[in-house]
Amino acid sequence: MKSKITFFTLFFSITFFAQEKEEKSIESYQLEYINSGNKFLSKSKGLNALYSFYFATSFNFDNEPMTEYEKYARTKVDSLLPIYQAIEKEKWKGKWKLKQLKFNDYNYEYIEITDSTVIFYNKDSINTPCRIEKIKFANYDKLNMFNFYKCLEFENNEIWEFTFEKVKGEKRLIIFIVRNTSGTGYFLVDDRSLIKDRKKRKEAIKQEIKTYYVLEE
């Protein structure tokens, strides 16, 4: 929970900066996040550090030449990112069966993930792959999200986000298409917190609102 709060704090700081950037220089904001990232590194909190350095690269809204701080932050991201991508990929490995479908573009009966490929199976051909994609992590420059290190870019231009979670002992692979073949980006609007009825709001928040698969043991 503390990590999520930290990430949201970082995000809203950047959003505020976009609106008030005249009051403080780009370099000042970048230096703050670089210092934060180095402090996390000194405490062996690598993922928090990765987010800090990543956000330090995100202030150049006008595509100006990179500052020395941005260059420094990018070297830190480039060194940390493969570590956490590898950690996530290990969590994804296995054959996953569709459990909850929220959007038809995700309608594959099985998704199997190996060290190098993502293999898709339709309901009518569960023993014969209908699609095979090489594992290639998306460049973080193409992404603007909290889960930038969990995204794969496929040959057809799609970017998929994969998230592993364990809910009451059930291993889940949650998927979300961040960008489609034409380059259109998507984000998920979650308005469950606006439900007025307290009981209904509590029940709604318990539910997973994305498509997810469960691991076949």
mmCIF file with all atom_site columns, C-alpha atoms in Angstrom:
data_model
loop_
_atom_site.group_PDB
_atom_site.id
_atom_site.type_symbol
_atom_site.label_atom_id
_atom_site.label_alt_id
_atom_site.label_comp_id
_atom_site.label_asym_id
_atom_site.label_entity_id
_atom_site.label_seq_id
_atom_site.pdbx_PDB_ins_code
_atom_site.Cartn_x
_atom_site.Cartn_y
_atom_site.Cartn_z
_atom_site.occupancy
_atom_site.B_iso_or_equiv
_atom_site.pdbx_formal_charge
_atom_site.auth_seq_id
_atom_site.auth_comp_id
_atom_site.auth_asym_id
_atom_site.auth_atom_id
_atom_site.pdbx_PDB_model_num
ATOM 1   C CA . MET A 1 1   ? 0.000   0.000   0.000   1.00 0.00 ? 1   MET A CA 1
ATOM 2   C CA . LYS A 1 2   ? 2.825   2.424   0.844   1.00 0.00 ? 2   LYS A CA 1
ATOM 3   C CA . SER A 1 3   ? 4.371   1.836   -2.589  1.00 0.00 ? 3   SER A CA 1
ATOM 4   C CA . LYS A 1 4   ? 1.082   2.602   -4.337  1.00 0.00 ? 4   LYS A CA 1
ATOM 5   C CA . ILE A 1 5   ? 0.692   5.795   -2.347  1.00 0.00 ? 5   ILE A CA 1
ATOM 6   C CA . THR A 1 6   ? 4.243   6.803   -3.285  1.00 0.00 ? 6   THR A CA 1
ATOM 7   C CA . PHE A 1 7   ? 3.568   6.174   -6.974  1.00 0.00 ? 7   PHE A CA 1
ATOM 8   C CA . PHE A 1 8   ? 0.343   8.176   -6.952  1.00 0.00 ? 8   PHE A CA 1
ATOM 9   C CA . THR A 1 9   ? 2.085   11.027  -5.152  1.00 0.00 ? 9   THR A CA 1
ATOM 10  C CA . LEU A 1 10  ? 4.746   11.075  -7.848  1.00 0.00 ? 10  LEU A CA 1
ATOM 11  C CA . PHE A 1 11  ? 2.128   10.999  -10.601 1.00 0.00 ? 11  PHE A CA 1
ATOM 12  C CA . PHE A 1 12  ? 0.065   13.865  -9.260  1.00 0.00 ? 12  PHE A CA 1
ATOM 13  C CA . SER A 1 13  ? 3.222   15.910  -8.696  1.00 0.00 ? 13  SER A CA 1
ATOM 14  C CA . ILE A 1 14  ? 3.961   15.591  -12.413 1.00 0.00 ? 14  ILE A CA 1
ATOM 15  C CA . THR A 1 15  ? 0.369   16.460  -13.311 1.00 0.00 ? 15  THR A CA 1
ATOM 16  C CA . PHE A 1 16  ? 0.584   19.571  -11.142 1.00 0.00 ? 16  PHE A CA 1
ATOM 17  C CA . PHE A 1 17  ? 3.896   20.460  -12.770 1.00 0.00 ? 17  PHE A CA 1
ATOM 18  C CA . ALA A 1 18  ? 2.279   20.354  -16.222 1.00 0.00 ? 18  ALA A CA 1
ATOM 19  C CA . GLN A 1 19  ? -0.138  23.042  -15.062 1.00 0.00 ? 19  GLN A CA 1
ATOM 20  C CA . GLU A 1 20  ? 2.310   25.181  -13.067 1.00 0.00 ? 20  GLU A CA 1
ATOM 21  C CA . LYS A 1 21  ? 5.625   24.629  -14.830 1.00 0.00 ? 21  LYS A CA 1
ATOM 22  C CA . GLU A 1 22  ? 6.479   28.341  -15.049 1.00 0.00 ? 22  GLU A CA 1
ATOM 23  C CA . GLU A 1 23  ? 6.893   28.529  -11.295 1.00 0.00 ? 23  GLU A CA 1
ATOM 24  C CA . LYS A 1 24  ? 9.702   25.992  -11.128 1.00 0.00 ? 24  LYS A CA 1
ATOM 25  C CA . SER A 1 25  ? 12.289  24.810  -13.627 1.00 0.00 ? 25  SER A CA 1
ATOM 26  C CA . ILE A 1 26  ? 12.314  21.379  -15.237 1.00 0.00 ? 26  ILE A CA 1
ATOM 27  C CA . GLU A 1 27  ? 15.720  20.733  -13.717 1.00 0.00 ? 27  GLU A CA 1
ATOM 28  C CA . SER A 1 28  ? 14.407  21.391  -10.199 1.00 0.00 ? 28  SER A CA 1
ATOM 29  C CA . TYR A 1 29  ? 11.696  18.761  -10.540 1.00 0.00 ? 29  TYR A CA 1
ATOM 30  C CA . GLN A 1 30  ? 14.041  16.295  -12.189 1.00 0.00 ? 30  GLN A CA 1
ATOM 31  C CA . LEU A 1 31  ? 16.620  16.733  -9.438  1.00 0.00 ? 31  LEU A CA 1
ATOM 32  C CA . GLU A 1 32  ? 13.991  16.103  -6.755  1.00 0.00 ? 32  GLU A CA 1
ATOM 33  C CA . TYR A 1 33  ? 13.045  12.757  -8.299  1.00 0.00 ? 33  TYR A CA 1
ATOM 34  C CA . ILE A 1 34  ? 16.674  11.820  -8.912  1.00 0.00 ? 34  ILE A CA 1
ATOM 35  C CA . ASN A 1 35  ? 17.479  12.503  -5.260  1.00 0.00 ? 35  ASN A CA 1
ATOM 36  C CA . SER A 1 36  ? 14.423  10.472  -4.282  1.00 0.00 ? 36  SER A CA 1
ATOM 37  C CA . GLY A 1 37  ? 15.535  7.615   -6.534  1.00 0.00 ? 37  GLY A CA 1
ATOM 38  C CA . ASN A 1 38  ? 19.043  7.562   -5.101  1.00 0.00 ? 38  ASN A CA 1
ATOM 39  C CA . LYS A 1 39  ? 17.624  7.603   -1.581  1.00 0.00 ? 39  LYS A CA 1
ATOM 40  C CA . PHE A 1 40  ? 15.453  4.584   -2.409  1.00 0.00 ? 40  PHE A CA 1
ATOM 41  C CA . LEU A 1 41  ? 18.503  2.812   -3.859  1.00 0.00 ? 41  LEU A CA 1
ATOM 42  C CA . SER A 1 42  ? 20.442  3.417   -0.652  1.00 0.00 ? 42  SER A CA 1
ATOM 43  C CA . LYS A 1 43  ? 17.597  1.674   1.211   1.00 0.00 ? 43  LYS A CA 1
ATOM 44  C CA . SER A 1 44  ? 17.527  -1.252  -1.272  1.00 0.00 ? 44  SER A CA 1
ATOM 45  C CA . LYS A 1 45  ? 14.091  -0.220  -2.552  1.00 0.00 ? 45  LYS A CA 1
ATOM 46  C CA . GLY A 1 46  ? 14.861  -0.747  -6.218  1.00 0.00 ? 46  GLY A CA 1
ATOM 47  C CA . LEU A 1 47  ? 11.325  -0.641  -7.602  1.00 0.00 ? 47  LEU A CA 1
ATOM 48  C CA . ASN A 1 48  ? 10.578  2.647   -5.864  1.00 0.00 ? 48  ASN A CA 1
ATOM 49  C CA . ALA A 1 49  ? 13.868  3.959   -7.232  1.00 0.00 ? 49  ALA A CA 1
ATOM 50  C CA . LEU A 1 50  ? 12.902  2.851   -10.736 1.00 0.00 ? 50  LEU A CA 1
ATOM 51  C CA . TYR A 1 51  ? 9.650   4.800   -10.516 1.00 0.00 ? 51  TYR A CA 1
ATOM 52  C CA . SER A 1 52  ? 11.441  7.901   -9.258  1.00 0.00 ? 52  SER A CA 1
ATOM 53  C CA . PHE A 1 53  ? 13.995  7.868   -12.063 1.00 0.00 ? 53  PHE A CA 1
ATOM 54  C CA . TYR A 1 54  ? 11.258  7.083   -14.591 1.00 0.00 ? 54  TYR A CA 1
ATOM 55  C CA . PHE A 1 55  ? 9.235   10.093  -13.471 1.00 0.00 ? 55  PHE A CA 1
ATOM 56  C CA . ALA A 1 56  ? 12.362  12.246  -13.640 1.00 0.00 ? 56  ALA A CA 1
ATOM 57  C CA . THR A 1 57  ? 12.411  11.511  -17.387 1.00 0.00 ? 57  THR A CA 1
ATOM 58  C CA . SER A 1 58  ? 8.755   12.515  -17.795 1.00 0.00 ? 58  SER A CA 1
ATOM 59  C CA . PHE A 1 59  ? 8.861   16.298  -17.405 1.00 0.00 ? 59  PHE A CA 1
ATOM 60  C CA . ASN A 1 60  ? 9.892   17.174  -20.940 1.00 0.00 ? 60  ASN A CA 1
ATOM 61  C CA . PHE A 1 61  ? 6.397   17.951  -22.230 1.00 0.00 ? 61  PHE A CA 1
ATOM 62  C CA . ASP A 1 62  ? 7.599   20.195  -25.058 1.00 0.00 ? 62  ASP A CA 1
ATOM 63  C CA . ASN A 1 63  ? 10.179  17.761  -26.480 1.00 0.00 ? 63  ASN A CA 1
ATOM 64  C CA . GLU A 1 64  ? 13.044  20.080  -25.656 1.00 0.00 ? 64  GLU A CA 1
ATOM 65  C CA . PRO A 1 65  ? 16.630  18.744  -25.713 1.00 0.00 ? 65  PRO A CA 1
ATOM 66  C CA . MET A 1 66  ? 17.308  16.495  -22.741 1.00 0.00 ? 66  MET A CA 1
ATOM 67  C CA . THR A 1 67  ? 18.786  18.108  -19.671 1.00 0.00 ? 67  THR A CA 1
ATOM 68  C CA . GLU A 1 68  ? 21.786  16.512  -17.961 1.00 0.00 ? 68  GLU A CA 1
ATOM 69  C CA . TYR A 1 69  ? 19.420  15.375  -15.197 1.00 0.00 ? 69  TYR A CA 1
ATOM 70  C CA . GLU A 1 70  ? 17.160  13.623  -17.675 1.00 0.00 ? 70  GLU A CA 1
ATOM 71  C CA . LYS A 1 71  ? 20.156  11.891  -19.264 1.00 0.00 ? 71  LYS A CA 1
ATOM 72  C CA . TYR A 1 72  ? 21.283  10.739  -15.819 1.00 0.00 ? 72  TYR A CA 1
ATOM 73  C CA . ALA A 1 73  ? 17.803  9.486   -14.909 1.00 0.00 ? 73  ALA A CA 1
ATOM 74  C CA . ARG A 1 74  ? 17.594  7.537   -18.162 1.00 0.00 ? 74  ARG A CA 1
ATOM 75  C CA . THR A 1 75  ? 20.843  5.721   -17.430 1.00 0.00 ? 75  THR A CA 1
ATOM 76  C CA . LYS A 1 76  ? 19.379  4.693   -14.069 1.00 0.00 ? 76  LYS A CA 1
ATOM 77  C CA . VAL A 1 77  ? 16.124  3.529   -15.676 1.00 0.00 ? 77  VAL A CA 1
ATOM 78  C CA . ASP A 1 78  ? 18.045  1.582   -18.300 1.00 0.00 ? 78  ASP A CA 1
ATOM 79  C CA . SER A 1 79  ? 20.012  -0.250  -15.603 1.00 0.00 ? 79  SER A CA 1
ATOM 80  C CA . LEU A 1 80  ? 17.077  -1.000  -13.285 1.00 0.00 ? 80  LEU A CA 1
ATOM 81  C CA . LEU A 1 81  ? 14.326  -1.699  -15.816 1.00 0.00 ? 81  LEU A CA 1
ATOM 82  C CA . PRO A 1 82  ? 15.608  -5.089  -17.112 1.00 0.00 ? 82  PRO A CA 1
ATOM 83  C CA . ILE A 1 83  ? 15.820  -6.378  -13.535 1.00 0.00 ? 83  ILE A CA 1
ATOM 84  C CA . TYR A 1 84  ? 12.150  -5.766  -12.784 1.00 0.00 ? 84  TYR A CA 1
ATOM 85  C CA . GLN A 1 85  ? 11.011  -6.825  -16.242 1.00 0.00 ? 85  GLN A CA 1
ATOM 86  C CA . ALA A 1 86  ? 12.728  -10.174 -15.678 1.00 0.00 ? 86  ALA A CA 1
ATOM 87  C CA . ILE A 1 87  ? 11.081  -10.507 -12.256 1.00 0.00 ? 87  ILE A CA 1
ATOM 88  C CA . GLU A 1 88  ? 7.641   -9.867  -13.772 1.00 0.00 ? 88  GLU A CA 1
ATOM 89  C CA . LYS A 1 89  ? 8.207   -12.274 -16.661 1.00 0.00 ? 89  LYS A CA 1
ATOM 90  C CA . GLU A 1 90  ? 8.952   -15.100 -14.218 1.00 0.00 ? 90  GLU A CA 1
ATOM 91  C CA . LYS A 1 91  ? 5.562   -14.514 -12.591 1.00 0.00 ? 91  LYS A CA 1
ATOM 92  C CA . TRP A 1 92  ? 3.783   -14.787 -15.958 1.00 0.00 ? 92  TRP A CA 1
ATOM 93  C CA . LYS A 1 93  ? 5.212   -18.157 -16.988 1.00 0.00 ? 93  LYS A CA 1
ATOM 94  C CA . GLY A 1 94  ? 2.736   -21.012 -17.352 1.00 0.00 ? 94  GLY A CA 1
ATOM 95  C CA . LYS A 1 95  ? -0.541  -21.797 -19.093 1.00 0.00 ? 95  LYS A CA 1
ATOM 96  C CA . TRP A 1 96  ? -3.435  -19.561 -18.114 1.00 0.00 ? 96  TRP A CA 1
ATOM 97  C CA . LYS A 1 97  ? -7.149  -20.218 -18.640 1.00 0.00 ? 97  LYS A CA 1
ATOM 98  C CA . LEU A 1 98  ? -9.686  -17.445 -19.191 1.00 0.00 ? 98  LEU A CA 1
ATOM 99  C CA . LYS A 1 99  ? -11.717 -16.835 -16.031 1.00 0.00 ? 99  LYS A CA 1
ATOM 100 C CA . GLN A 1 100 ? -13.292 -13.397 -16.529 1.00 0.00 ? 100 GLN A CA 1
ATOM 101 C CA . LEU A 1 101 ? -13.811 -11.665 -19.873 1.00 0.00 ? 101 LEU A CA 1
ATOM 102 C CA . LYS A 1 102 ? -14.516 -7.919  -19.883 1.00 0.00 ? 102 LYS A CA 1
ATOM 103 C CA . PHE A 1 103 ? -13.662 -7.044  -23.484 1.00 0.00 ? 103 PHE A CA 1
ATOM 104 C CA . ASN A 1 104 ? -13.923 -9.255  -26.582 1.00 0.00 ? 104 ASN A CA 1
ATOM 105 C CA . ASP A 1 105 ? -10.469 -8.333  -27.871 1.00 0.00 ? 105 ASP A CA 1
ATOM 106 C CA . TYR A 1 106 ? -9.134  -10.493 -25.030 1.00 0.00 ? 106 TYR A CA 1
ATOM 107 C CA . ASN A 1 107 ? -11.277 -13.503 -25.912 1.00 0.00 ? 107 ASN A CA 1
ATOM 108 C CA . TYR A 1 108 ? -8.646  -16.231 -25.970 1.00 0.00 ? 108 TYR A CA 1
ATOM 109 C CA . GLU A 1 109 ? -9.397  -19.441 -24.116 1.00 0.00 ? 109 GLU A CA 1
ATOM 110 C CA . TYR A 1 110 ? -5.781  -19.893 -23.015 1.00 0.00 ? 110 TYR A CA 1
ATOM 111 C CA . ILE A 1 111 ? -2.637  -17.805 -22.888 1.00 0.00 ? 111 ILE A CA 1
ATOM 112 C CA . GLU A 1 112 ? 0.648   -19.649 -22.440 1.00 0.00 ? 112 GLU A CA 1
ATOM 113 C CA . ILE A 1 113 ? 3.808   -17.731 -21.574 1.00 0.00 ? 113 ILE A CA 1
ATOM 114 C CA . THR A 1 114 ? 7.304   -19.150 -21.872 1.00 0.00 ? 114 THR A CA 1
ATOM 115 C CA . ASP A 1 115 ? 10.683  -17.501 -21.503 1.00 0.00 ? 115 ASP A CA 1
ATOM 116 C CA . SER A 1 116 ? 10.523  -16.104 -25.044 1.00 0.00 ? 116 SER A CA 1
ATOM 117 C CA . THR A 1 117 ? 6.941   -16.286 -26.361 1.00 0.00 ? 117 THR A CA 1
ATOM 118 C CA . VAL A 1 118 ? 3.295   -15.550 -25.630 1.00 0.00 ? 118 VAL A CA 1
ATOM 119 C CA . ILE A 1 119 ? 1.050   -18.226 -27.165 1.00 0.00 ? 119 ILE A CA 1
ATOM 120 C CA . PHE A 1 120 ? -2.694  -17.741 -27.631 1.00 0.00 ? 120 PHE A CA 1
ATOM 121 C CA . TYR A 1 121 ? -5.338  -20.449 -28.033 1.00 0.00 ? 121 TYR A CA 1
ATOM 122 C CA . ASN A 1 122 ? -8.958  -20.116 -29.141 1.00 0.00 ? 122 ASN A CA 1
ATOM 123 C CA . LYS A 1 123 ? -11.811 -22.049 -27.546 1.00 0.00 ? 123 LYS A CA 1
ATOM 124 C CA . ASP A 1 124 ? -12.264 -24.121 -30.716 1.00 0.00 ? 124 ASP A CA 1
ATOM 125 C CA . SER A 1 125 ? -8.592  -25.051 -31.029 1.00 0.00 ? 125 SER A CA 1
ATOM 126 C CA . ILE A 1 126 ? -7.169  -25.367 -27.524 1.00 0.00 ? 126 ILE A CA 1
ATOM 127 C CA . ASN A 1 127 ? -4.349  -27.647 -28.690 1.00 0.00 ? 127 ASN A CA 1
ATOM 128 C CA . THR A 1 128 ? -3.302  -25.562 -31.689 1.00 0.00 ? 128 THR A CA 1
ATOM 129 C CA . PRO A 1 129 ? -2.060  -21.986 -31.187 1.00 0.00 ? 129 PRO A CA 1
ATOM 130 C CA . CYS A 1 130 ? -3.988  -19.308 -33.075 1.00 0.00 ? 130 CYS A CA 1
ATOM 131 C CA . ARG A 1 131 ? -1.351  -16.654 -32.389 1.00 0.00 ? 131 ARG A CA 1
ATOM 132 C CA . ILE A 1 132 ? 2.263   -16.613 -31.248 1.00 0.00 ? 132 ILE A CA 1
ATOM 133 C CA . GLU A 1 133 ? 4.097   -13.456 -30.210 1.00 0.00 ? 133 GLU A CA 1
ATOM 134 C CA . LYS A 1 134 ? 7.724   -12.990 -29.228 1.00 0.00 ? 134 LYS A CA 1
ATOM 135 C CA . ILE A 1 135 ? 8.349   -11.450 -25.831 1.00 0.00 ? 135 ILE A CA 1
ATOM 136 C CA . LYS A 1 136 ? 9.568   -7.926  -26.403 1.00 0.00 ? 136 LYS A CA 1
ATOM 137 C CA . PHE A 1 137 ? 9.142   -5.364  -23.666 1.00 0.00 ? 137 PHE A CA 1
ATOM 138 C CA . ALA A 1 138 ? 7.765   -2.021  -24.819 1.00 0.00 ? 138 ALA A CA 1
ATOM 139 C CA . ASN A 1 139 ? 10.085  0.973   -24.788 1.00 0.00 ? 139 ASN A CA 1
ATOM 140 C CA . TYR A 1 140 ? 9.196   3.107   -21.765 1.00 0.00 ? 140 TYR A CA 1
ATOM 141 C CA . ASP A 1 141 ? 9.234   6.212   -23.977 1.00 0.00 ? 141 ASP A CA 1
ATOM 142 C CA . LYS A 1 142 ? 6.041   4.908   -25.587 1.00 0.00 ? 142 LYS A CA 1
ATOM 143 C CA . LEU A 1 143 ? 4.254   4.520   -22.279 1.00 0.00 ? 143 LEU A CA 1
ATOM 144 C CA . ASN A 1 144 ? 2.707   6.833   -19.728 1.00 0.00 ? 144 ASN A CA 1
ATOM 145 C CA . MET A 1 145 ? 1.561   4.664   -16.867 1.00 0.00 ? 145 MET A CA 1
ATOM 146 C CA . PHE A 1 146 ? 2.432   3.118   -13.543 1.00 0.00 ? 146 PHE A CA 1
ATOM 147 C CA . ASN A 1 147 ? 2.968   -0.357  -14.993 1.00 0.00 ? 147 ASN A CA 1
ATOM 148 C CA . PHE A 1 148 ? 5.418   0.631   -17.725 1.00 0.00 ? 148 PHE A CA 1
ATOM 149 C CA . TYR A 1 149 ? 7.749   -2.260  -16.816 1.00 0.00 ? 149 TYR A CA 1
ATOM 150 C CA . LYS A 1 150 ? 4.949   -4.838  -17.291 1.00 0.00 ? 150 LYS A CA 1
ATOM 151 C CA . CYS A 1 151 ? 4.149   -4.098  -20.944 1.00 0.00 ? 151 CYS A CA 1
ATOM 152 C CA . LEU A 1 152 ? 4.951   -6.121  -24.066 1.00 0.00 ? 152 LEU A CA 1
ATOM 153 C CA . GLU A 1 153 ? 4.924   -4.808  -27.620 1.00 0.00 ? 153 GLU A CA 1
ATOM 154 C CA . PHE A 1 154 ? 3.724   -7.266  -30.279 1.00 0.00 ? 154 PHE A CA 1
ATOM 155 C CA . GLU A 1 155 ? 4.484   -7.470  -33.996 1.00 0.00 ? 155 GLU A CA 1
ATOM 156 C CA . ASN A 1 156 ? 1.057   -6.037  -34.905 1.00 0.00 ? 156 ASN A CA 1
ATOM 157 C CA . ASN A 1 157 ? 1.836   -2.811  -32.981 1.00 0.00 ? 157 ASN A CA 1
ATOM 158 C CA . GLU A 1 158 ? -0.302  -3.697  -29.949 1.00 0.00 ? 158 GLU A CA 1
ATOM 159 C CA . ILE A 1 159 ? 1.021   -3.081  -26.454 1.00 0.00 ? 159 ILE A CA 1
ATOM 160 C CA . TRP A 1 160 ? -0.314  -5.387  -23.748 1.00 0.00 ? 160 TRP A CA 1
ATOM 161 C CA . GLU A 1 161 ? 0.019   -4.956  -20.010 1.00 0.00 ? 161 GLU A CA 1
ATOM 162 C CA . PHE A 1 162 ? 0.363   -8.163  -17.946 1.00 0.00 ? 162 PHE A CA 1
ATOM 163 C CA . THR A 1 163 ? -0.083  -8.113  -14.181 1.00 0.00 ? 163 THR A CA 1
ATOM 164 C CA . PHE A 1 164 ? 0.274   -11.074 -11.847 1.00 0.00 ? 164 PHE A CA 1
ATOM 165 C CA . GLU A 1 165 ? -1.812  -11.131 -8.693  1.00 0.00 ? 165 GLU A CA 1
ATOM 166 C CA . LYS A 1 166 ? -2.669  -13.725 -6.076  1.00 0.00 ? 166 LYS A CA 1
ATOM 167 C CA . VAL A 1 167 ? -6.213  -13.405 -4.727  1.00 0.00 ? 167 VAL A CA 1
ATOM 168 C CA . LYS A 1 168 ? -7.263  -15.760 -1.920  1.00 0.00 ? 168 LYS A CA 1
ATOM 169 C CA . GLY A 1 169 ? -4.725  -18.314 -3.120  1.00 0.00 ? 169 GLY A CA 1
ATOM 170 C CA . GLU A 1 170 ? -5.803  -18.033 -6.770  1.00 0.00 ? 170 GLU A CA 1
ATOM 171 C CA . LYS A 1 171 ? -3.026  -17.031 -9.176  1.00 0.00 ? 171 LYS A CA 1
ATOM 172 C CA . ARG A 1 172 ? -4.308  -14.528 -11.722 1.00 0.00 ? 172 ARG A CA 1
ATOM 173 C CA . LEU A 1 173 ? -2.869  -13.007 -14.875 1.00 0.00 ? 173 LEU A CA 1
ATOM 174 C CA . ILE A 1 174 ? -4.651  -9.713  -15.511 1.00 0.00 ? 174 ILE A CA 1
ATOM 175 C CA . ILE A 1 175 ? -4.383  -8.338  -19.038 1.00 0.00 ? 175 ILE A CA 1
ATOM 176 C CA . PHE A 1 176 ? -5.068  -4.969  -20.597 1.00 0.00 ? 176 PHE A CA 1
ATOM 177 C CA . ILE A 1 177 ? -4.445  -3.691  -24.135 1.00 0.00 ? 177 ILE A CA 1
ATOM 178 C CA . VAL A 1 178 ? -2.691  -0.349  -23.693 1.00 0.00 ? 178 VAL A CA 1
ATOM 179 C CA . ARG A 1 179 ? -2.410  0.362   -27.426 1.00 0.00 ? 179 ARG A CA 1
ATOM 180 C CA . ASN A 1 180 ? -4.184  -1.234  -30.402 1.00 0.00 ? 180 ASN A CA 1
ATOM 181 C CA . THR A 1 181 ? -2.851  -2.024  -33.872 1.00 0.00 ? 181 THR A CA 1
ATOM 182 C CA . SER A 1 182 ? -3.675  1.454   -35.203 1.00 0.00 ? 182 SER A CA 1
ATOM 183 C CA . GLY A 1 183 ? -1.768  3.142   -32.380 1.00 0.00 ? 183 GLY A CA 1
ATOM 184 C CA . THR A 1 184 ? -4.799  4.228   -30.351 1.00 0.00 ? 184 THR A CA 1
ATOM 185 C CA . GLY A 1 185 ? -4.065  4.227   -26.644 1.00 0.00 ? 185 GLY A CA 1
ATOM 186 C CA . TYR A 1 186 ? -6.460  3.115   -23.916 1.00 0.00 ? 186 TYR A CA 1
ATOM 187 C CA . PHE A 1 187 ? -6.766  3.652   -20.213 1.00 0.00 ? 187 PHE A CA 1
ATOM 188 C CA . LEU A 1 188 ? -9.221  2.224   -17.721 1.00 0.00 ? 188 LEU A CA 1
ATOM 189 C CA . VAL A 1 189 ? -11.732 4.494   -16.013 1.00 0.00 ? 189 VAL A CA 1
ATOM 190 C CA . ASP A 1 190 ? -12.611 3.092   -12.597 1.00 0.00 ? 190 ASP A CA 1
ATOM 191 C CA . ASP A 1 191 ? -15.495 5.015   -11.059 1.00 0.00 ? 191 ASP A CA 1
ATOM 192 C CA . ARG A 1 192 ? -16.499 2.451   -8.424  1.00 0.00 ? 192 ARG A CA 1
ATOM 193 C CA . SER A 1 193 ? -15.481 4.839   -5.641  1.00 0.00 ? 193 SER A CA 1
ATOM 194 C CA . LEU A 1 194 ? -18.303 7.161   -6.760  1.00 0.00 ? 194 LEU A CA 1
ATOM 195 C CA . ILE A 1 195 ? -21.046 4.639   -5.899  1.00 0.00 ? 195 ILE A CA 1
ATOM 196 C CA . LYS A 1 196 ? -23.133 6.347   -3.223  1.00 0.00 ? 196 LYS A CA 1
ATOM 197 C CA . ASP A 1 197 ? -24.428 3.243   -1.482  1.00 0.00 ? 197 ASP A CA 1
ATOM 198 C CA . ARG A 1 198 ? -21.676 2.274   0.945   1.00 0.00 ? 198 ARG A CA 1
ATOM 199 C CA . LYS A 1 199 ? -22.405 -1.470  0.860   1.00 0.00 ? 199 LYS A CA 1
ATOM 200 C CA . LYS A 1 200 ? -22.634 -1.586  -2.930  1.00 0.00 ? 200 LYS A CA 1
ATOM 201 C CA . ARG A 1 201 ? -19.455 0.470   -3.227  1.00 0.00 ? 201 ARG A CA 1
ATOM 202 C CA . LYS A 1 202 ? -17.597 -1.917  -0.936  1.00 0.00 ? 202 LYS A CA 1
ATOM 203 C CA . GLU A 1 203 ? -18.783 -4.950  -2.906  1.00 0.00 ? 203 GLU A CA 1
ATOM 204 C CA . ALA A 1 204 ? -17.925 -3.336  -6.247  1.00 0.00 ? 204 ALA A CA 1
ATOM 205 C CA . ILE A 1 205 ? -14.390 -2.498  -5.132  1.00 0.00 ? 205 ILE A CA 1
ATOM 206 C CA . LYS A 1 206 ? -13.809 -6.152  -4.255  1.00 0.00 ? 206 LYS A CA 1
ATOM 207 C CA . GLN A 1 207 ? -14.393 -7.188  -7.857  1.00 0.00 ? 207 GLN A CA 1
ATOM 208 C CA . GLU A 1 208 ? -11.691 -7.371  -10.543 1.00 0.00 ? 208 GLU A CA 1
ATOM 209 C CA . ILE A 1 209 ? -12.781 -5.117  -13.408 1.00 0.00 ? 209 ILE A CA 1
ATOM 210 C CA . LYS A 1 210 ? -10.222 -6.286  -15.962 1.00 0.00 ? 210 LYS A CA 1
ATOM 211 C CA . THR A 1 211 ? -10.103 -9.489  -17.976 1.00 0.00 ? 211 THR A CA 1
ATOM 212 C CA . TYR A 1 212 ? -8.094  -12.110 -16.149 1.00 0.00 ? 212 TYR A CA 1
ATOM 213 C CA . TYR A 1 213 ? -6.838  -15.655 -16.487 1.00 0.00 ? 213 TYR A CA 1
ATOM 214 C CA . VAL A 1 214 ? -6.067  -18.266 -13.818 1.00 0.00 ? 214 VAL A CA 1
ATOM 215 C CA . LEU A 1 215 ? -3.038  -20.521 -13.754 1.00 0.00 ? 215 LEU A CA 1
ATOM 216 C CA . GLU A 1 216 ? -3.523  -24.169 -14.642 1.00 0.00 ? 216 GLU A CA 1
ATOM 217 C CA . GLU A 1 217 ? -1.482  -26.072 -12.075 1.00 0.00 ? 217 GLU A CA 1
#
